CSV table of C-alpha atoms (C1' of nucleotides) in Angstrom, one decimal:
chain,number,residue,atom,x,y,z
A,1,UNK,CA,195.1,28.4,105.0
A,2,UNK,CA,193.5,26.5,102.8
A,3,UNK,CA,193.6,26.2,98.8
A,4,UNK,CA,191.4,27.8,96.5
A,5,UNK,CA,189.3,25.8,94.1
A,6,UNK,CA,190.6,27.9,90.9
A,7,UNK,CA,187.6,27.1,88.6
A,8,UNK,CA,184.8,28.0,91.1
A,9,UNK,CA,184.0,31.4,92.4
A,10,UNK,CA,181.4,32.8,94.2
A,11,UNK,CA,180.3,36.7,93.4
A,12,UNK,CA,178.1,39.0,96.3
A,13,UNK,CA,175.3,41.1,95.1
A,14,UNK,CA,174.8,42.9,97.9
A,15,UNK,CA,171.6,45.6,98.8
A,16,UNK,CA,171.6,48.2,100.5
A,17,UNK,CA,169.2,51.1,101.1
A,18,UNK,CA,170.0,54.5,102.1
A,19,UNK,CA,168.1,58.0,101.2
A,20,UNK,CA,165.2,56.6,99.4
A,21,UNK,CA,167.8,54.5,96.7
A,22,UNK,CA,168.4,51.5,96.3
A,23,UNK,CA,171.8,50.8,96.6
A,24,UNK,CA,174.7,47.9,95.1
A,25,UNK,CA,178.3,47.4,96.7
A,26,UNK,CA,180.9,47.3,94.6
A,27,UNK,CA,184.4,47.2,94.9
A,28,UNK,CA,187.7,48.5,93.7
A,29,UNK,CA,189.8,45.5,92.2
A,30,UNK,CA,193.4,45.8,93.4
A,31,UNK,CA,194.5,42.7,91.2
A,32,UNK,CA,194.3,41.5,87.8
A,33,UNK,CA,192.0,40.8,85.5
A,34,UNK,CA,189.9,44.6,85.6
A,35,UNK,CA,192.4,45.9,88.3
A,36,UNK,CA,190.8,49.3,89.4
A,37,UNK,CA,187.8,48.7,88.3
A,38,UNK,CA,184.5,48.5,90.2
A,39,UNK,CA,182.8,44.8,90.2
A,40,UNK,CA,180.7,43.0,92.7
A,41,UNK,CA,183.0,41.5,95.2
A,42,UNK,CA,183.9,38.2,94.5
A,43,UNK,CA,186.8,35.4,94.8
A,44,UNK,CA,187.6,31.7,94.8
A,45,UNK,CA,186.1,29.2,96.8
A,46,UNK,CA,188.2,27.2,99.1
A,47,UNK,CA,188.4,23.5,99.3
A,48,UNK,CA,187.6,23.1,102.9
A,49,UNK,CA,184.4,25.2,103.0
A,50,UNK,CA,181.0,24.6,102.0
A,51,UNK,CA,179.9,27.3,98.8
A,52,UNK,CA,177.8,28.8,101.5
A,53,UNK,CA,180.7,29.8,103.6
A,54,UNK,CA,182.8,30.7,100.8
A,55,UNK,CA,180.4,33.6,100.1
A,56,UNK,CA,180.5,34.5,103.2
A,57,UNK,CA,184.2,34.5,104.0
A,58,UNK,CA,184.7,36.5,100.3
A,59,UNK,CA,182.3,38.7,101.1
A,60,UNK,CA,183.7,39.2,104.8
A,61,UNK,CA,187.8,39.6,103.3
A,62,UNK,CA,186.9,41.9,100.9
A,63,UNK,CA,184.3,44.2,102.6
A,64,UNK,CA,184.3,44.0,106.6
A,65,UNK,CA,180.6,42.8,106.1
A,66,UNK,CA,179.6,39.7,108.3
A,67,UNK,CA,177.0,38.0,109.9
A,68,UNK,CA,174.0,38.3,107.2
A,69,UNK,CA,172.1,36.2,105.6
A,70,UNK,CA,173.1,35.2,101.8
A,71,UNK,CA,171.0,33.4,99.5
A,72,UNK,CA,172.4,31.2,96.2
A,73,UNK,CA,170.8,32.6,93.6
A,74,UNK,CA,172.2,31.1,90.5
A,75,UNK,CA,175.1,29.6,88.6
A,76,UNK,CA,176.8,32.1,85.8
A,77,UNK,CA,178.9,29.2,83.7
A,78,UNK,CA,179.4,30.8,80.5
A,79,UNK,CA,182.8,29.7,79.0
A,80,UNK,CA,184.7,33.2,78.3
A,81,UNK,CA,183.1,35.2,81.2
A,82,UNK,CA,186.6,35.4,83.2
A,83,UNK,CA,189.0,36.1,81.0
A,84,UNK,CA,192.3,34.5,82.6
A,85,UNK,CA,191.1,31.1,82.6
A,86,UNK,CA,187.3,29.0,83.1
A,87,UNK,CA,185.4,30.5,86.5
A,88,UNK,CA,182.1,29.3,86.9
A,89,UNK,CA,180.8,31.8,89.7
A,90,UNK,CA,177.7,31.1,91.9
A,91,UNK,CA,175.8,34.6,92.7
A,92,UNK,CA,174.6,35.3,96.0
A,93,UNK,CA,172.5,37.9,97.2
A,94,UNK,CA,171.3,40.1,100.3
A,95,UNK,CA,169.8,42.8,101.5
A,96,UNK,CA,171.5,45.0,104.4
A,97,UNK,CA,171.3,47.9,106.6
A,98,UNK,CA,173.6,49.8,105.0
A,99,UNK,CA,174.5,52.1,108.0
A,100,UNK,CA,175.1,49.0,109.9
A,101,UNK,CA,178.3,48.0,108.5
A,102,UNK,CA,181.6,49.6,108.2
A,103,UNK,CA,183.2,49.1,104.8
A,104,UNK,CA,186.7,48.0,105.3
A,105,UNK,CA,188.1,47.2,102.0
A,106,UNK,CA,190.4,44.0,102.6
A,107,UNK,CA,191.8,41.6,100.3
A,108,UNK,CA,192.4,42.4,96.7
A,109,UNK,CA,189.8,45.3,97.2
A,110,UNK,CA,191.2,48.6,97.3
A,111,UNK,CA,187.9,50.4,97.7
A,112,UNK,CA,184.4,49.2,98.6
A,113,UNK,CA,181.3,51.5,98.3
A,114,UNK,CA,177.9,51.9,97.2
A,115,UNK,CA,176.3,53.1,94.2
A,116,UNK,CA,173.2,53.8,93.3
A,117,UNK,CA,171.4,50.4,91.4
A,118,UNK,CA,170.1,52.6,88.6
A,119,UNK,CA,173.8,54.4,88.5
A,120,UNK,CA,175.8,51.3,88.5
A,121,UNK,CA,178.5,51.9,85.2
A,122,UNK,CA,179.5,49.3,83.2
A,123,UNK,CA,180.8,46.2,84.9
A,124,UNK,CA,183.6,43.5,83.9
A,125,UNK,CA,182.6,39.5,83.4
A,126,UNK,CA,179.4,39.2,83.6
A,127,UNK,CA,178.3,41.3,86.7
A,128,UNK,CA,175.7,43.8,85.5
A,129,UNK,CA,174.1,40.4,84.4
A,130,UNK,CA,174.5,39.4,87.5
A,131,UNK,CA,173.1,42.6,89.2
A,132,UNK,CA,170.0,42.7,86.6
A,133,UNK,CA,169.6,38.6,87.7
A,134,UNK,CA,169.9,39.9,91.6
A,135,UNK,CA,167.3,42.6,91.1
A,136,UNK,CA,165.1,40.6,89.5
A,137,UNK,CA,165.3,37.9,92.4
A,138,UNK,CA,165.0,40.8,94.8
A,139,UNK,CA,161.6,41.7,93.2
A,140,UNK,CA,160.0,38.5,93.3
A,141,UNK,CA,161.5,38.0,97.0
A,142,UNK,CA,160.6,41.5,98.4
A,143,UNK,CA,156.6,40.2,99.0
A,144,UNK,CA,157.3,36.5,99.9
A,145,UNK,CA,159.4,37.0,103.5
A,146,UNK,CA,160.2,39.6,105.0
A,147,UNK,CA,163.3,40.5,104.0
A,148,UNK,CA,163.0,44.2,103.9
A,149,UNK,CA,163.4,43.6,107.8
A,150,UNK,CA,167.4,43.9,107.0
A,151,UNK,CA,166.8,47.6,104.6
A,152,UNK,CA,165.0,49.6,107.8
A,153,UNK,CA,165.5,50.2,110.8
A,154,UNK,CA,163.6,48.2,113.6
A,155,UNK,CA,160.6,50.4,113.8
A,156,UNK,CA,159.6,52.8,111.1
A,157,UNK,CA,156.4,54.3,109.8
A,158,UNK,CA,154.7,53.1,107.1
A,159,UNK,CA,155.5,55.3,104.1
A,160,UNK,CA,159.2,54.4,104.5
A,161,UNK,CA,158.8,51.0,103.9
A,162,UNK,CA,156.2,51.8,100.7
A,163,UNK,CA,159.1,54.1,99.3
A,164,UNK,CA,161.6,51.2,99.7
A,165,UNK,CA,159.0,48.9,98.0
A,166,UNK,CA,159.0,51.3,95.0
A,167,UNK,CA,162.3,51.4,95.4
A,168,UNK,CA,162.7,47.7,94.8
A,169,UNK,CA,159.9,47.3,92.1
A,170,UNK,CA,160.5,50.6,90.6
A,171,UNK,CA,156.6,51.8,90.8
A,172,UNK,CA,154.7,53.7,92.2
A,173,UNK,CA,152.6,52.0,94.6
A,174,UNK,CA,149.1,53.4,96.2
A,175,UNK,CA,149.1,54.3,99.3
A,176,UNK,CA,146.4,52.7,100.7
A,177,UNK,CA,146.4,49.3,99.3
A,178,UNK,CA,150.0,49.3,100.1
A,179,UNK,CA,149.0,49.5,103.9
A,180,UNK,CA,145.8,47.0,103.7
A,181,UNK,CA,148.3,44.6,102.2
A,182,UNK,CA,151.1,44.5,104.4
A,183,UNK,CA,148.6,44.6,107.2
A,184,UNK,CA,146.5,42.0,106.8
A,185,UNK,CA,149.1,39.6,105.1
A,186,UNK,CA,151.0,39.7,108.4
A,187,UNK,CA,153.9,41.8,106.9
A,188,UNK,CA,153.9,44.3,109.7
A,189,UNK,CA,152.9,44.7,113.1
A,190,UNK,CA,151.3,48.4,114.8
A,191,UNK,CA,153.3,49.5,117.7
A,192,UNK,CA,151.9,51.5,120.2
A,193,UNK,CA,154.4,54.5,119.4
A,194,UNK,CA,155.0,57.6,116.8
A,195,UNK,CA,157.7,59.6,115.1
A,196,UNK,CA,158.3,62.4,116.6
A,197,UNK,CA,160.7,65.9,115.9
A,198,UNK,CA,159.4,65.7,112.2
A,199,UNK,CA,158.1,68.9,110.4
A,200,UNK,CA,154.5,67.6,109.7
A,201,UNK,CA,151.9,65.0,111.2
A,202,UNK,CA,153.9,62.4,113.9
A,203,UNK,CA,153.0,58.7,112.2
A,204,UNK,CA,152.6,55.8,114.2
A,205,UNK,CA,155.7,53.1,113.9
A,206,UNK,CA,155.3,49.6,112.8
A,207,UNK,CA,157.6,46.4,113.4
A,208,UNK,CA,158.1,43.8,110.8
A,209,UNK,CA,156.8,40.3,112.1
A,210,UNK,CA,159.8,38.0,111.6
A,211,UNK,CA,157.6,35.2,110.8
A,212,UNK,CA,155.6,34.8,107.9
B,1,UNK,CA,188.3,15.9,74.0
B,2,UNK,CA,188.7,18.1,76.3
B,3,UNK,CA,189.6,18.1,80.0
B,4,UNK,CA,187.4,17.4,83.3
B,5,UNK,CA,187.0,20.2,85.5
B,6,UNK,CA,187.5,17.8,88.3
B,7,UNK,CA,185.7,19.9,91.0
B,8,UNK,CA,182.6,21.1,89.2
B,9,UNK,CA,179.7,18.3,88.5
B,10,UNK,CA,176.2,18.5,86.9
B,11,UNK,CA,173.5,16.3,88.2
B,12,UNK,CA,170.1,16.0,86.4
B,13,UNK,CA,166.6,15.1,87.9
B,14,UNK,CA,164.5,14.0,85.2
B,15,UNK,CA,161.2,13.4,85.4
B,16,UNK,CA,158.8,11.5,83.4
B,17,UNK,CA,155.2,10.5,83.5
B,18,UNK,CA,153.8,6.7,82.8
B,19,UNK,CA,151.0,5.0,84.0
B,20,UNK,CA,149.8,7.7,86.1
B,21,UNK,CA,152.6,8.2,87.7
B,22,UNK,CA,155.5,11.0,87.7
B,23,UNK,CA,158.9,8.7,87.5
B,24,UNK,CA,162.4,10.0,87.7
B,25,UNK,CA,165.4,8.7,85.7
B,26,UNK,CA,168.6,7.0,87.7
B,27,UNK,CA,170.8,5.1,86.2
B,28,UNK,CA,173.4,2.2,87.8
B,29,UNK,CA,176.6,3.5,87.9
B,30,UNK,CA,179.8,1.6,86.3
B,31,UNK,CA,182.6,3.2,88.1
B,32,UNK,CA,183.7,4.7,91.4
B,33,UNK,CA,182.3,5.4,94.4
B,34,UNK,CA,179.6,4.0,94.3
B,35,UNK,CA,179.6,1.6,91.4
B,36,UNK,CA,176.2,-0.9,91.1
B,37,UNK,CA,174.4,2.0,93.2
B,38,UNK,CA,171.4,3.6,91.4
B,39,UNK,CA,172.2,7.3,91.2
B,40,UNK,CA,171.1,10.7,89.4
B,41,UNK,CA,173.0,10.7,85.7
B,42,UNK,CA,175.7,13.1,86.6
B,43,UNK,CA,179.3,13.9,85.9
B,44,UNK,CA,182.1,16.5,85.0
B,45,UNK,CA,181.6,19.8,83.3
B,46,UNK,CA,184.6,19.9,81.0
B,47,UNK,CA,186.8,23.4,80.5
B,48,UNK,CA,185.1,24.0,77.1
B,49,UNK,CA,181.6,24.1,77.5
B,50,UNK,CA,179.4,26.3,79.1
B,51,UNK,CA,177.4,24.7,82.3
B,52,UNK,CA,174.2,24.4,80.6
B,53,UNK,CA,175.9,22.7,77.9
B,54,UNK,CA,177.6,20.2,80.3
B,55,UNK,CA,174.2,18.9,81.3
B,56,UNK,CA,173.1,18.4,77.9
B,57,UNK,CA,176.0,16.6,77.4
B,58,UNK,CA,176.2,14.5,80.4
B,59,UNK,CA,172.7,13.3,80.3
B,60,UNK,CA,173.0,12.5,76.6
B,61,UNK,CA,175.9,10.4,77.4
B,62,UNK,CA,174.3,8.8,80.1
B,63,UNK,CA,171.1,8.2,79.2
B,64,UNK,CA,170.8,8.6,75.3
B,65,UNK,CA,168.8,11.4,75.9
B,66,UNK,CA,169.4,14.5,73.9
B,67,UNK,CA,167.6,18.1,72.7
B,68,UNK,CA,165.2,18.3,75.6
B,69,UNK,CA,165.5,21.8,77.9
B,70,UNK,CA,167.0,21.6,81.4
B,71,UNK,CA,166.8,24.0,84.0
B,72,UNK,CA,169.4,25.0,86.5
B,73,UNK,CA,167.6,24.7,89.9
B,74,UNK,CA,170.4,24.7,92.5
B,75,UNK,CA,173.9,24.4,93.5
B,76,UNK,CA,175.1,21.9,96.1
B,77,UNK,CA,178.3,22.6,97.7
B,78,UNK,CA,178.8,20.7,101.1
B,79,UNK,CA,182.5,19.9,101.9
B,80,UNK,CA,181.7,16.5,102.1
B,81,UNK,CA,179.2,15.8,99.6
B,82,UNK,CA,181.3,13.4,97.2
B,83,UNK,CA,183.7,10.8,99.3
B,84,UNK,CA,186.6,10.6,96.7
B,85,UNK,CA,187.3,14.5,96.6
B,86,UNK,CA,185.7,17.8,96.6
B,87,UNK,CA,183.0,18.4,93.9
B,88,UNK,CA,180.5,20.9,93.7
B,89,UNK,CA,177.3,20.3,91.5
B,90,UNK,CA,174.8,22.2,89.9
B,91,UNK,CA,171.2,20.6,90.0
B,92,UNK,CA,169.5,20.4,86.4
B,93,UNK,CA,166.1,19.5,86.0
B,94,UNK,CA,163.5,18.9,83.0
B,95,UNK,CA,160.3,17.2,82.2
B,96,UNK,CA,160.2,14.7,79.4
B,97,UNK,CA,157.8,12.4,77.5
B,98,UNK,CA,159.1,9.5,78.8
B,99,UNK,CA,158.2,6.8,75.9
B,100,UNK,CA,159.8,9.4,73.0
B,101,UNK,CA,162.9,8.7,74.1
B,102,UNK,CA,165.2,5.8,73.8
B,103,UNK,CA,167.2,5.1,77.4
B,104,UNK,CA,170.5,3.9,75.9
B,105,UNK,CA,173.1,3.2,79.1
B,106,UNK,CA,176.9,4.7,78.3
B,107,UNK,CA,179.8,6.3,79.5
B,108,UNK,CA,179.7,5.0,83.2
B,109,UNK,CA,176.2,4.0,83.7
B,110,UNK,CA,175.7,0.6,83.1
B,111,UNK,CA,172.0,0.6,82.9
B,112,UNK,CA,169.3,3.3,82.9
B,113,UNK,CA,165.7,3.0,84.5
B,114,UNK,CA,162.8,5.3,85.2
B,115,UNK,CA,161.5,4.8,88.9
B,116,UNK,CA,158.6,6.0,90.6
B,117,UNK,CA,159.5,9.2,92.5
B,118,UNK,CA,157.6,7.7,95.7
B,119,UNK,CA,159.9,4.5,95.2
B,120,UNK,CA,163.0,6.1,94.8
B,121,UNK,CA,165.2,4.6,97.4
B,122,UNK,CA,168.0,5.7,99.1
B,123,UNK,CA,170.8,7.3,97.0
B,124,UNK,CA,174.3,7.9,97.1
B,125,UNK,CA,175.9,11.4,98.0
B,126,UNK,CA,173.2,14.1,98.2
B,127,UNK,CA,171.2,12.8,95.9
B,128,UNK,CA,167.7,12.2,97.7
B,129,UNK,CA,167.9,15.7,98.8
B,130,UNK,CA,168.7,16.6,95.0
B,131,UNK,CA,165.3,14.7,93.9
B,132,UNK,CA,163.4,16.7,97.1
B,133,UNK,CA,164.5,20.2,95.8
B,134,UNK,CA,163.6,19.4,92.0
B,135,UNK,CA,160.0,18.3,93.1
B,136,UNK,CA,159.6,21.0,95.1
B,137,UNK,CA,160.8,23.1,91.7
B,138,UNK,CA,158.3,21.3,89.9
B,139,UNK,CA,155.5,22.0,92.3
B,140,UNK,CA,155.8,25.5,92.1
B,141,UNK,CA,156.7,25.7,88.2
B,142,UNK,CA,153.5,23.7,87.1
B,143,UNK,CA,151.1,26.1,87.1
B,144,UNK,CA,153.1,29.2,86.0
B,145,UNK,CA,154.8,27.8,82.8
B,146,UNK,CA,153.3,25.0,80.4
B,147,UNK,CA,155.9,22.8,81.2
B,148,UNK,CA,153.3,19.7,81.3
B,149,UNK,CA,153.6,20.1,77.5
B,150,UNK,CA,156.6,17.8,77.9
B,151,UNK,CA,155.2,14.8,79.6
B,152,UNK,CA,151.2,14.3,77.5
B,153,UNK,CA,150.9,13.8,74.0
B,154,UNK,CA,150.0,16.5,71.8
B,155,UNK,CA,146.5,15.8,72.2
B,156,UNK,CA,144.7,14.6,75.6
B,157,UNK,CA,141.9,14.8,77.6
B,158,UNK,CA,141.6,17.3,80.4
B,159,UNK,CA,141.2,14.8,83.3
B,160,UNK,CA,144.9,12.8,82.1
B,161,UNK,CA,146.6,16.5,82.7
B,162,UNK,CA,144.5,16.4,85.9
B,163,UNK,CA,145.8,13.2,86.8
B,164,UNK,CA,149.1,14.8,86.0
B,165,UNK,CA,148.9,17.6,88.2
B,166,UNK,CA,147.5,15.3,90.9
B,167,UNK,CA,150.8,13.2,90.2
B,168,UNK,CA,153.5,15.9,91.0
B,169,UNK,CA,151.1,17.7,93.5
B,170,UNK,CA,150.4,15.0,95.4
B,171,UNK,CA,146.8,15.8,96.7
B,172,UNK,CA,143.8,15.9,94.7
B,173,UNK,CA,142.2,18.7,93.2
B,174,UNK,CA,138.8,19.5,92.6
B,175,UNK,CA,137.9,18.6,88.4
B,176,UNK,CA,135.3,21.3,87.9
B,177,UNK,CA,137.7,24.3,89.8
B,178,UNK,CA,140.6,22.7,87.7
B,179,UNK,CA,139.0,22.5,84.2
B,180,UNK,CA,137.7,26.3,84.9
B,181,UNK,CA,141.6,27.5,86.0
B,182,UNK,CA,143.5,26.0,83.0
B,183,UNK,CA,140.7,27.1,80.3
B,184,UNK,CA,140.7,30.5,81.5
B,185,UNK,CA,144.2,31.1,82.3
B,186,UNK,CA,144.9,30.0,79.0
B,187,UNK,CA,146.8,27.2,79.7
B,188,UNK,CA,144.9,24.9,77.0
B,189,UNK,CA,142.9,25.0,74.0
B,190,UNK,CA,139.7,23.1,73.6
B,191,UNK,CA,140.0,21.2,69.9
B,192,UNK,CA,137.5,19.7,67.9
B,193,UNK,CA,138.0,16.3,68.1
B,194,UNK,CA,137.1,13.6,70.8
B,195,UNK,CA,139.1,10.4,72.0
B,196,UNK,CA,137.6,6.9,70.4
B,197,UNK,CA,137.9,3.6,71.1
B,198,UNK,CA,137.9,3.9,74.9
B,199,UNK,CA,135.0,2.0,77.0
B,200,UNK,CA,133.0,5.0,78.3
B,201,UNK,CA,131.8,8.4,77.0
B,202,UNK,CA,134.8,9.7,74.5
B,203,UNK,CA,136.1,12.8,75.9
B,204,UNK,CA,137.1,16.0,74.4
B,205,UNK,CA,140.4,16.5,73.6
B,206,UNK,CA,142.8,19.6,74.6
B,207,UNK,CA,146.3,21.2,73.6
B,208,UNK,CA,148.5,22.7,75.8
B,209,UNK,CA,149.0,26.4,74.7
B,210,UNK,CA,152.9,27.2,74.5
B,211,UNK,CA,153.3,30.3,75.7
B,212,UNK,CA,151.4,32.1,78.2
C,1,DG,C1',120.1,-1.0,82.2
C,2,DC,C1',124.1,-0.8,84.2
C,3,DA,C1',129.5,0.4,84.6
C,4,DA,C1',132.5,3.9,84.1
C,5,DA,C1',134.3,8.4,83.0
C,6,DA,C1',132.7,12.7,80.9
C,7,DG,C1',131.0,17.1,81.9
C,8,DT,C1',128.8,20.8,83.9
C,9,DG,C1',127.0,25.9,87.8
C,10,DT,C1',127.0,28.5,92.0
C,11,DT,C1',127.8,30.6,95.7
C,12,DA,C1',130.3,32.6,99.2
C,13,DG,C1',134.5,34.6,100.9
C,14,DG,C1',139.4,36.7,99.9
C,15,DA,C1',142.5,39.8,97.5
C,16,DG,C1',143.5,43.2,94.0
C,17,DT,C1',142.5,47.8,91.9
C,18,DA,C1',141.2,52.1,91.6
C,19,DC,C1',139.8,56.3,92.8
C,20,DA,C1',139.6,61.5,96.7
C,21,DC,C1',140.2,63.6,100.2
C,22,DC,C1',140.3,65.2,105.4
C,23,DC,C1',143.8,65.1,109.5
C,24,DA,C1',147.5,66.2,112.8
C,25,DT,C1',151.5,68.8,113.1
C,26,DG,C1',155.1,72.7,113.0
C,27,DT,C1',156.2,77.2,111.1
D,1,DA,C1',146.5,80.3,108.1
D,2,DC,C1',149.2,77.2,105.2
D,3,DA,C1',152.3,73.7,104.1
D,4,DT,C1',153.4,69.0,104.2
D,5,DG,C1',153.3,64.5,104.6
D,6,DG,C1',150.0,61.0,107.6
D,7,DG,C1',146.2,58.4,107.2
D,8,DT,C1',141.6,56.6,105.9
D,9,DG,C1',136.9,53.5,102.9
D,10,DT,C1',134.1,52.2,99.1
D,11,DA,C1',132.7,49.8,95.3
D,12,DC,C1',134.5,46.4,91.8
D,13,DT,C1',136.6,42.4,89.2
D,14,DC,C1',138.4,38.3,90.0
D,15,DC,C1',140.0,34.3,91.6
D,16,DT,C1',139.7,30.7,94.8
D,17,DA,C1',137.2,26.7,97.3
D,18,DA,C1',133.5,23.8,98.5
D,19,DC,C1',129.9,21.0,96.9
D,20,DA,C1',126.7,16.8,93.6
D,21,DC,C1',124.1,15.3,89.8
D,22,DT,C1',123.8,14.6,84.9
D,23,DT,C1',125.6,12.8,80.3
D,24,DT,C1',127.4,9.8,77.4
D,25,DT,C1',129.2,5.7,75.6
D,26,DG,C1',130.5,0.6,75.7
D,27,DC,C1',129.2,-4.0,77.2
DNA sequence: GCAAAAGTGTTAGGAGTACACCCATGT
DNA sequence: ACATGGGTGTACTCCTAACACTTTTGC
């Protein structure tokens, strides 16, 4: 096992979507500083791994989540952001289908859990700021790339996608305009299937196109 | 003087504009590795400064340029990007009016100079990749914020602004559409002055509005 | 009067926004 | 039949893109 770069860490802001709510993944810390408090999963990078790999590894070790696409968003480099010594941290973000991953607290995580982004309490270090930055990034990215693919099942009714967009953008969207837009920007394609078993009129299913 | 974080550096991609060409600021290195080669100005961050301040300080020490607005763009964290040991580097970018700053090679810079971005040779480390990333950032940013303010005199004829945009975007722009756009998006305001002393018809001067 | 750069207007297509009602199903 | 969520169309505005000629000055 390689050695840590003790002045350089990665933190991961992972978003999931459940019951119409956008969730953020937090761990309960099992070591100092701020032991027993909830925070973003994060830790030091090693000397023999790229920072992208560090983010992947750290996320896996702490939460059991692997094989997801992480994006580097911003570096947090205030002098006293970390109490014990100087640590510059690189924020990585991802969106995942929360029910596809089993959460396994490992390494210095005592617990792992999803928290509604609107109900995240005060976190240690600059982690609240990180979540805000990550949310901002998400709002900008959501229209550009089919990242929402990671938050919904393969096939879904359009209104579910709209709910997701509303949860992320935190604003209401006109249903007709939303449909027109996602269809003719080529974000989704209509399938020849419908939902069944609902209490109401069945809805056509759609699929996100992987490339735009 | 504080100590260096030897695994963390900042590199600065500084753009200027002269004779209708977009230029990139390079230093001739005066220490190993890659001594005597031209590279982006960059060096280690110190323990007692934020990374933003590290970028400002490093730029000043190496080139004499100070008091400019630097933006953090991306982290480069490949394992072997730096030959002697592991260094993760944060790329900062800025645009400046090149003739307002006197270049003073200092610290481990033997010389400092402007190079046409289209004629930058092969640089050490991942610095060519950094310049490309910085240029990409510039292309996206140029329409959003009045960053071009830093590349032109206070008052300028509109066609000069267009030349600048064309130099950055590397494509031709329709003159009428360009004028309409920058005026009614509120990027510039027309002044009641004209150029004089040219060989041709005098042009109205414009000024960039600071806020959009 | 000529060379050189400044300046100008119209049209057509696409994207965004606002807005209100009928439809298909389960119970 | 009614409650529930699914689904649709139009009109207006604004931005973009394409396109060519006239104007003002210095020489």
